[in-house]
C-alpha positions as protocol buffer text, in pm:
chain_id: "A"
residue {
  index: 1
  type: MET
  ca { x: -76 y: -220 z: 3374 }
}
residue {
  index: 2
  type: LEU
  ca { x: -139 y: -374 z: 3038 }
}
residue {
  index: 3
  type: ASP
  ca { x: -335 y: -174 z: 2800 }
}
residue {
  index: 4
  type: ALA
  ca { x: -696 y: -182 z: 2860 }
}
residue {
  index: 5
  type: LYS
  ca { x: -801 y: -217 z: 2447 }
}
residue {
  index: 6
  type: ILE
  ca { x: -588 y: -545 z: 2488 }
}
residue {
  index: 7
  type: LEU
  ca { x: -744 y: -697 z: 2769 }
}
residue {
  index: 8
  type: ARG
  ca { x: -1093 y: -631 z: 2610 }
}
residue {
  index: 9
  type: ASP
  ca { x: -1021 y: -712 z: 2233 }
}
residue {
  index: 10
  type: ARG
  ca { x: -776 y: -990 z: 2297 }
}
residue {
  index: 11
  type: ALA
  ca { x: -871 y: -1197 z: 2600 }
}
residue {
  index: 12
  type: PRO
  ca { x: -879 y: -1521 z: 2503 }
}
residue {
  index: 13
  type: GLU
  ca { x: -524 y: -1468 z: 2333 }
}
residue {
  index: 14
  type: VAL
  ca { x: -381 y: -1298 z: 2644 }
}
residue {
  index: 15
  type: ALA
  ca { x: -490 y: -1607 z: 2901 }
}
residue {
  index: 16
  type: ALA
  ca { x: -339 y: -1881 z: 2582 }
}
residue {
  index: 17
  type: ILE
  ca { x: -17 y: -1686 z: 2629 }
}
residue {
  index: 18
  type: TYR
  ca { x: -13 y: -1667 z: 3029 }
}
residue {
  index: 19
  type: ARG
  ca { x: -78 y: -2050 z: 3019 }
}
residue {
  index: 20
  type: ASP
  ca { x: 156 y: -2103 z: 2737 }
}
residue {
  index: 21
  type: LYS
  ca { x: 468 y: -1891 z: 2757 }
}
residue {
  index: 22
  type: LEU
  ca { x: 443 y: -1785 z: 3137 }
}
residue {
  index: 23
  type: PHE
  ca { x: 304 y: -2117 z: 3255 }
}
residue {
  index: 24
  type: ASP
  ca { x: 80 y: -1908 z: 3513 }
}
residue {
  index: 25
  type: GLU
  ca { x: -242 y: -2104 z: 3567 }
}
residue {
  index: 26
  type: ASP
  ca { x: -374 y: -1836 z: 3805 }
}
residue {
  index: 27
  type: ALA
  ca { x: -306 y: -1514 z: 3530 }
}
residue {
  index: 28
  type: ALA
  ca { x: -485 y: -1727 z: 3300 }
}
residue {
  index: 29
  type: ALA
  ca { x: -780 y: -1763 z: 3531 }
}
residue {
  index: 30
  type: LEU
  ca { x: -757 y: -1363 z: 3640 }
}
residue {
  index: 31
  type: MET
  ca { x: -742 y: -1293 z: 3302 }
}
residue {
  index: 32
  type: THR
  ca { x: -1087 y: -1475 z: 3237 }
}
residue {
  index: 33
  type: GLN
  ca { x: -1213 y: -1280 z: 3528 }
}
residue {
  index: 34
  type: VAL
  ca { x: -1098 y: -955 z: 3407 }
}
residue {
  index: 35
  type: ALA
  ca { x: -1265 y: -1049 z: 3036 }
}
residue {
  index: 36
  type: ALA
  ca { x: -1581 y: -1105 z: 3205 }
}
residue {
  index: 37
  type: LEU
  ca { x: -1567 y: -783 z: 3409 }
}
residue {
  index: 38
  type: TYR
  ca { x: -1524 y: -590 z: 3093 }
}
residue {
  index: 39
  type: GLU
  ca { x: -1847 y: -802 z: 2943 }
}
residue {
  index: 40
  type: ARG
  ca { x: -2015 y: -677 z: 3226 }
}
residue {
  index: 41
  type: ARG
  ca { x: -1897 y: -309 z: 3213 }
}
residue {
  index: 42
  type: ARG
  ca { x: -1980 y: -305 z: 2864 }
}
residue {
  index: 43
  type: GLN
  ca { x: -2341 y: -434 z: 2929 }
}
residue {
  index: 44
  type: LEU
  ca { x: -2393 y: -148 z: 3213 }
}
residue {
  index: 45
  type: LEU
  ca { x: -2288 y: 109 z: 3005 }
}
residue {
  index: 46
  type: SER
  ca { x: -2509 y: 2 z: 2743 }
}
residue {
  index: 47
  type: THR
  ca { x: -2807 y: -10 z: 2968 }
}
residue {
  index: 48
  type: ALA
  ca { x: -2689 y: 317 z: 3137 }
}
residue {
  index: 49
  type: ASP
  ca { x: -2655 y: 472 z: 2793 }
}
residue {
  index: 50
  type: GLU
  ca { x: -3023 y: 356 z: 2694 }
}
residue {
  index: 51
  type: LEU
  ca { x: -3182 y: 512 z: 3018 }
}
residue {
  index: 52
  type: LYS
  ca { x: -3026 y: 844 z: 2984 }
}
residue {
  index: 53
  type: SER
  ca { x: -3135 y: 841 z: 2608 }
}
residue {
  index: 54
  type: ARG
  ca { x: -3482 y: 788 z: 2748 }
}
residue {
  index: 55
  type: ARG
  ca { x: -3453 y: 1025 z: 3035 }
}
residue {
  index: 56
  type: ASN
  ca { x: -3334 y: 1274 z: 2780 }
}
residue {
  index: 57
  type: THR
  ca { x: -3635 y: 1242 z: 2547 }
}
residue {
  index: 58
  type: SER
  ca { x: -3860 y: 1256 z: 2796 }
}
residue {
  index: 59
  type: SER
  ca { x: -3737 y: 1582 z: 2935 }
}
residue {
  index: 60
  type: GLN
  ca { x: -3836 y: 1725 z: 2574 }
}
residue {
  index: 61
  type: VAL
  ca { x: -4148 y: 1596 z: 2600 }
}
residue {
  index: 62
  type: ILE
  ca { x: -4179 y: 1741 z: 2944 }
}
residue {
  index: 63
  type: GLY
  ca { x: -4083 y: 2078 z: 2852 }
}
residue {
  index: 64
  type: ARG
  ca { x: -4326 y: 2087 z: 2576 }
}
residue {
  index: 65
  type: GLU
  ca { x: -4603 y: 1965 z: 2768 }
}
residue {
  index: 66
  type: LYS
  ca { x: -4852 y: 2250 z: 2838 }
}
residue {
  index: 67
  type: ASP
  ca { x: -5090 y: 2055 z: 3051 }
}
residue {
  index: 68
  type: PRO
  ca { x: -4979 y: 2086 z: 3416 }
}
residue {
  index: 69
  type: GLN
  ca { x: -5162 y: 1715 z: 3506 }
}
residue {
  index: 70
  type: LYS
  ca { x: -4992 y: 1550 z: 3225 }
}
residue {
  index: 71
  type: ARG
  ca { x: -4627 y: 1699 z: 3283 }
}
residue {
  index: 72
  type: ALA
  ca { x: -4650 y: 1609 z: 3658 }
}
residue {
  index: 73
  type: ASP
  ca { x: -4734 y: 1274 z: 3550 }
}
residue {
  index: 74
  type: LEU
  ca { x: -4452 y: 1263 z: 3316 }
}
residue {
  index: 75
  type: ILE
  ca { x: -4222 y: 1374 z: 3570 }
}
residue {
  index: 76
  type: LYS
  ca { x: -4372 y: 1112 z: 3815 }
}
residue {
  index: 77
  type: GLY
  ca { x: -4309 y: 827 z: 3568 }
}
residue {
  index: 78
  type: MET
  ca { x: -3941 y: 933 z: 3509 }
}
residue {
  index: 79
  type: ASP
  ca { x: -3867 y: 899 z: 3877 }
}
residue {
  index: 80
  type: SER
  ca { x: -3793 y: 543 z: 3828 }
}
residue {
  index: 81
  type: VAL
  ca { x: -3579 y: 594 z: 3562 }
}
residue {
  index: 82
  type: LYS
  ca { x: -3375 y: 811 z: 3718 }
}
residue {
  index: 83
  type: HIS
  ca { x: -3332 y: 571 z: 4030 }
}
residue {
  index: 84
  type: ASP
  ca { x: -3233 y: 286 z: 3788 }
}
residue {
  index: 85
  type: ILE
  ca { x: -2967 y: 516 z: 3636 }
}
residue {
  index: 86
  type: ALA
  ca { x: -2833 y: 616 z: 3978 }
}
residue {
  index: 87
  type: ALA
  ca { x: -2820 y: 229 z: 4045 }
}
residue {
  index: 88
  type: LEU
  ca { x: -2626 y: 152 z: 3708 }
}
residue {
  index: 89
  type: ASP
  ca { x: -2387 y: 413 z: 3801 }
}
residue {
  index: 90
  type: ALA
  ca { x: -2306 y: 279 z: 4140 }
}
residue {
  index: 91
  type: GLN
  ca { x: -2260 y: -122 z: 3976 }
}
residue {
  index: 92
  type: LEU
  ca { x: -2074 y: 61 z: 3713 }
}
residue {
  index: 93
  type: ALA
  ca { x: -1800 y: 196 z: 3962 }
}
residue {
  index: 94
  type: GLN
  ca { x: -1791 y: -82 z: 4154 }
}
residue {
  index: 95
  type: VAL
  ca { x: -1720 y: -289 z: 3864 }
}
residue {
  index: 96
  type: GLU
  ca { x: -1497 y: -56 z: 3770 }
}
residue {
  index: 97
  type: GLY
  ca { x: -1325 y: -61 z: 4076 }
}
residue {
  index: 98
  type: GLU
  ca { x: -1252 y: -429 z: 4062 }
}
residue {
  index: 99
  type: LEU
  ca { x: -1146 y: -422 z: 3710 }
}
residue {
  index: 100
  type: GLN
  ca { x: -865 y: -185 z: 3787 }
}
residue {
  index: 101
  type: THR
  ca { x: -786 y: -402 z: 4115 }
}
residue {
  index: 102
  type: LEU
  ca { x: -776 y: -717 z: 3909 }
}
residue {
  index: 103
  type: ALA
  ca { x: -593 y: -586 z: 3596 }
}
residue {
  index: 104
  type: LEU
  ca { x: -310 y: -440 z: 3795 }
}
residue {
  index: 105
  type: GLN
  ca { x: -243 y: -807 z: 3926 }
}
residue {
  index: 106
  type: LEU
  ca { x: -164 y: -936 z: 3593 }
}
residue {
  index: 107
  type: PRO
  ca { x: 154 y: -988 z: 3503 }
}
residue {
  index: 108
  type: ASN
  ca { x: 359 y: -838 z: 3157 }
}
residue {
  index: 109
  type: LEU
  ca { x: 340 y: -1031 z: 2819 }
}
residue {
  index: 110
  type: PRO
  ca { x: 644 y: -1142 z: 2707 }
}
residue {
  index: 111
  type: ASP
  ca { x: 763 y: -1040 z: 2383 }
}
residue {
  index: 112
  type: ASP
  ca { x: 606 y: -1247 z: 2099 }
}
residue {
  index: 113
  type: HIS
  ca { x: 934 y: -1386 z: 1976 }
}
residue {
  index: 114
  type: VAL
  ca { x: 941 y: -1545 z: 2289 }
}
residue {
  index: 115
  type: PRO
  ca { x: 948 y: -1943 z: 2261 }
}
residue {
  index: 116
  type: VAL
  ca { x: 701 y: -2176 z: 2416 }
}
residue {
  index: 117
  type: GLY
  ca { x: 928 y: -2375 z: 2656 }
}
residue {
  index: 118
  type: ARG
  ca { x: 976 y: -2469 z: 3031 }
}
residue {
  index: 119
  type: THR
  ca { x: 1370 y: -2583 z: 3016 }
}
residue {
  index: 120
  type: ASP
  ca { x: 1657 y: -2438 z: 2838 }
}
residue {
  index: 121
  type: ALA
  ca { x: 1641 y: -2745 z: 2612 }
}
residue {
  index: 122
  type: GLU
  ca { x: 1315 y: -2596 z: 2471 }
}
residue {
  index: 123
  type: ASN
  ca { x: 1436 y: -2276 z: 2411 }
}
residue {
  index: 124
  type: PRO
  ca { x: 1644 y: -2228 z: 2132 }
}
residue {
  index: 125
  type: ILE
  ca { x: 1972 y: -1969 z: 2107 }
}
residue {
  index: 126
  type: LEU
  ca { x: 1936 y: -1764 z: 1853 }
}
residue {
  index: 127
  type: ARG
  ca { x: 2300 y: -1612 z: 1867 }
}
residue {
  index: 128
  type: GLN
  ca { x: 2625 y: -1588 z: 2041 }
}
residue {
  index: 129
  type: GLU
  ca { x: 2853 y: -1333 z: 2092 }
}
residue {
  index: 130
  type: GLY
  ca { x: 3240 y: -1367 z: 2111 }
}
residue {
  index: 131
  type: GLN
  ca { x: 3380 y: -1685 z: 2241 }
}
residue {
  index: 132
  type: LEU
  ca { x: 3301 y: -1879 z: 2540 }
}
residue {
  index: 133
  type: ARG
  ca { x: 3534 y: -1876 z: 2834 }
}
residue {
  index: 134
  type: THR
  ca { x: 3731 y: -2184 z: 2939 }
}
residue {
  index: 135
  type: PHE
  ca { x: 3874 y: -2261 z: 3286 }
}
residue {
  index: 136
  type: SER
  ca { x: 4104 y: -2533 z: 3387 }
}
residue {
  index: 137
  type: PHE
  ca { x: 3890 y: -2543 z: 3690 }
}
residue {
  index: 138
  type: THR
  ca { x: 3517 y: -2590 z: 3761 }
}
residue {
  index: 139
  type: PRO
  ca { x: 3388 y: -2274 z: 3790 }
}
residue {
  index: 140
  type: ASN
  ca { x: 3131 y: -2192 z: 4112 }
}
residue {
  index: 141
  type: PRO
  ca { x: 2801 y: -2132 z: 4045 }
}
């Protein structure tokens, strides 16, 4: 599996590599889906963190409140936040599961030095070792 940081931070570049060097439109489309899932995950984490921060702050206020009626009202008001956090955590688990499944389907990236080219004519020979063999007959493939 590819590094999650590369998938998050360089998503358009990775999709372009899949298109240009591997000629794999399916992998490029899959990379677009992975990038969208990472964005959705980031949004869910941000919202969940905000709600958890609000819950923690309210818990401190509830702990300092002396009036039992006000304390009960504050606790009742936090029930919806508790349910929202649970729902966000469930959505986050689902998104992370989908993300894991899709990221495992992505092919490895070729080396940066791999040239763009579909045929042997478009890919230059960088070096040759030794002498090429010559045959007095036509060799079988």
